[in-house]
Coordinates of C-alpha atoms in Angstrom, one line a residue:
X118 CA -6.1 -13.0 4.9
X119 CA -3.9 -10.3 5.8
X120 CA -2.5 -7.7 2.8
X121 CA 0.3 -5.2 1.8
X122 CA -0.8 -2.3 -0.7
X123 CA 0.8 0.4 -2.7
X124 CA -1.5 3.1 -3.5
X125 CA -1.2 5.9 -6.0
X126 CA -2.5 9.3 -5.5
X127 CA -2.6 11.2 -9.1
X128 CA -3.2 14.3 -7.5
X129 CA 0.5 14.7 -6.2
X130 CA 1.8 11.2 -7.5
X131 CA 2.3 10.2 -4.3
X132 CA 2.4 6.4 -3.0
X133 CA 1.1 5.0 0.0
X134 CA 2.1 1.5 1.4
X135 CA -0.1 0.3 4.1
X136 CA -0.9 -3.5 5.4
X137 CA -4.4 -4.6 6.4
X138 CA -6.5 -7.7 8.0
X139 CA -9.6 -6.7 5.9
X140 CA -10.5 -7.0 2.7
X141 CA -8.9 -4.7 0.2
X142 CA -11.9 -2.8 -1.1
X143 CA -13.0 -1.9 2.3
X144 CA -9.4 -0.6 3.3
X145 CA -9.4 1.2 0.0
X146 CA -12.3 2.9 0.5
X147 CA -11.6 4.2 4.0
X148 CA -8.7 6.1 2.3
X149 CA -10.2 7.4 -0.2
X150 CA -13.4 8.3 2.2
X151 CA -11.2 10.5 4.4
X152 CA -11.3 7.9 7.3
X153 CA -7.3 7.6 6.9
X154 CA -5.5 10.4 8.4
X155 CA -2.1 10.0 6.6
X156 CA -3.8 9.8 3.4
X157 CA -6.7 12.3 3.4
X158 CA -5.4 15.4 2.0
X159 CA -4.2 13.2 -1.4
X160 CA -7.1 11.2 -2.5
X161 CA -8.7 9.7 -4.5
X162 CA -5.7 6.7 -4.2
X163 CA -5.6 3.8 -6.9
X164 CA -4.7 0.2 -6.0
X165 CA -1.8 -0.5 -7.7
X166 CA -0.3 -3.5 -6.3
X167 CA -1.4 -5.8 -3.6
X168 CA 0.1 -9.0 -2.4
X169 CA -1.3 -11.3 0.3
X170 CA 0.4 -12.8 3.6
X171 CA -0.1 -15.8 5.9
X172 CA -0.6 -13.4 8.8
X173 CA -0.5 -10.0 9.9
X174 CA 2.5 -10.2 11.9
X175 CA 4.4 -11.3 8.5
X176 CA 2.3 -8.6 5.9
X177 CA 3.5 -5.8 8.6
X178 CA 6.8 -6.8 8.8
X179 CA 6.9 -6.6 4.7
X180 CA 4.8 -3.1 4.9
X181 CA 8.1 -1.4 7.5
X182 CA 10.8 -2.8 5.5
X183 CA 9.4 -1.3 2.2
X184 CA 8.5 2.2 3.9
X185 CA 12.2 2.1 5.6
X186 CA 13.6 1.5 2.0
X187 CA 12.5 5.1 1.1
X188 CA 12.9 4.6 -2.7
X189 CA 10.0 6.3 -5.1
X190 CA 12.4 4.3 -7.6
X191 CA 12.0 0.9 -5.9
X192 CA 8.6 1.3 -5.3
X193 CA 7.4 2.3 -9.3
X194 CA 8.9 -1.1 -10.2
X195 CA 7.5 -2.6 -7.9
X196 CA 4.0 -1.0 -9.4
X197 CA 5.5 -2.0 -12.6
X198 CA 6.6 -5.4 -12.4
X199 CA 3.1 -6.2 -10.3
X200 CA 4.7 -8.4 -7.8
X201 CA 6.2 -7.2 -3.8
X202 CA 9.0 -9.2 -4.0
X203 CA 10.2 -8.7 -0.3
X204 CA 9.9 -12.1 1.9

């Protein structure tokens, strides 16, 4: 099933929202492997919140609409309330 993800990097607290069709742990590592180009220079990332869609096509429309938000302020209570509360 498809995902949307906020990661944390600690090193510039920095978040990352991404969407995948793979399974979390496998997506997670490739950023923090270097595989990720957007993401290399800031790892390691932490999963902070995940949520899961019924397909991709809906997960990436939920990724652009967070990333168009711009917010850091949306997104830590987001991280903080555990839940992606976009539909």
């Amino acid at each position: 099933m498809p995902f949307v993800y906020i990661l944390k990097s600690f090193q510039k607290n920095k978040y990352y929202i991404g969407s995948t069709k793979r399974a979390l742990d496998d997506r997670l590592n490739d950023h923090n492997q270097g595989r990720v180009t957007s993401t290399k220079s800031l790892k390691p990332w932490k999963l902070m919140v995940s949520r899961e869609y019924n397909s991709y096509s809906q997960a990436r429309k939920i990724e652009l609409k967070l990333k168009m938000l711009k917010r850091k302020d949306y997104i830590e209570r987001i991280v903080r309330d555990g839940y992606i509360k976009l539909s």
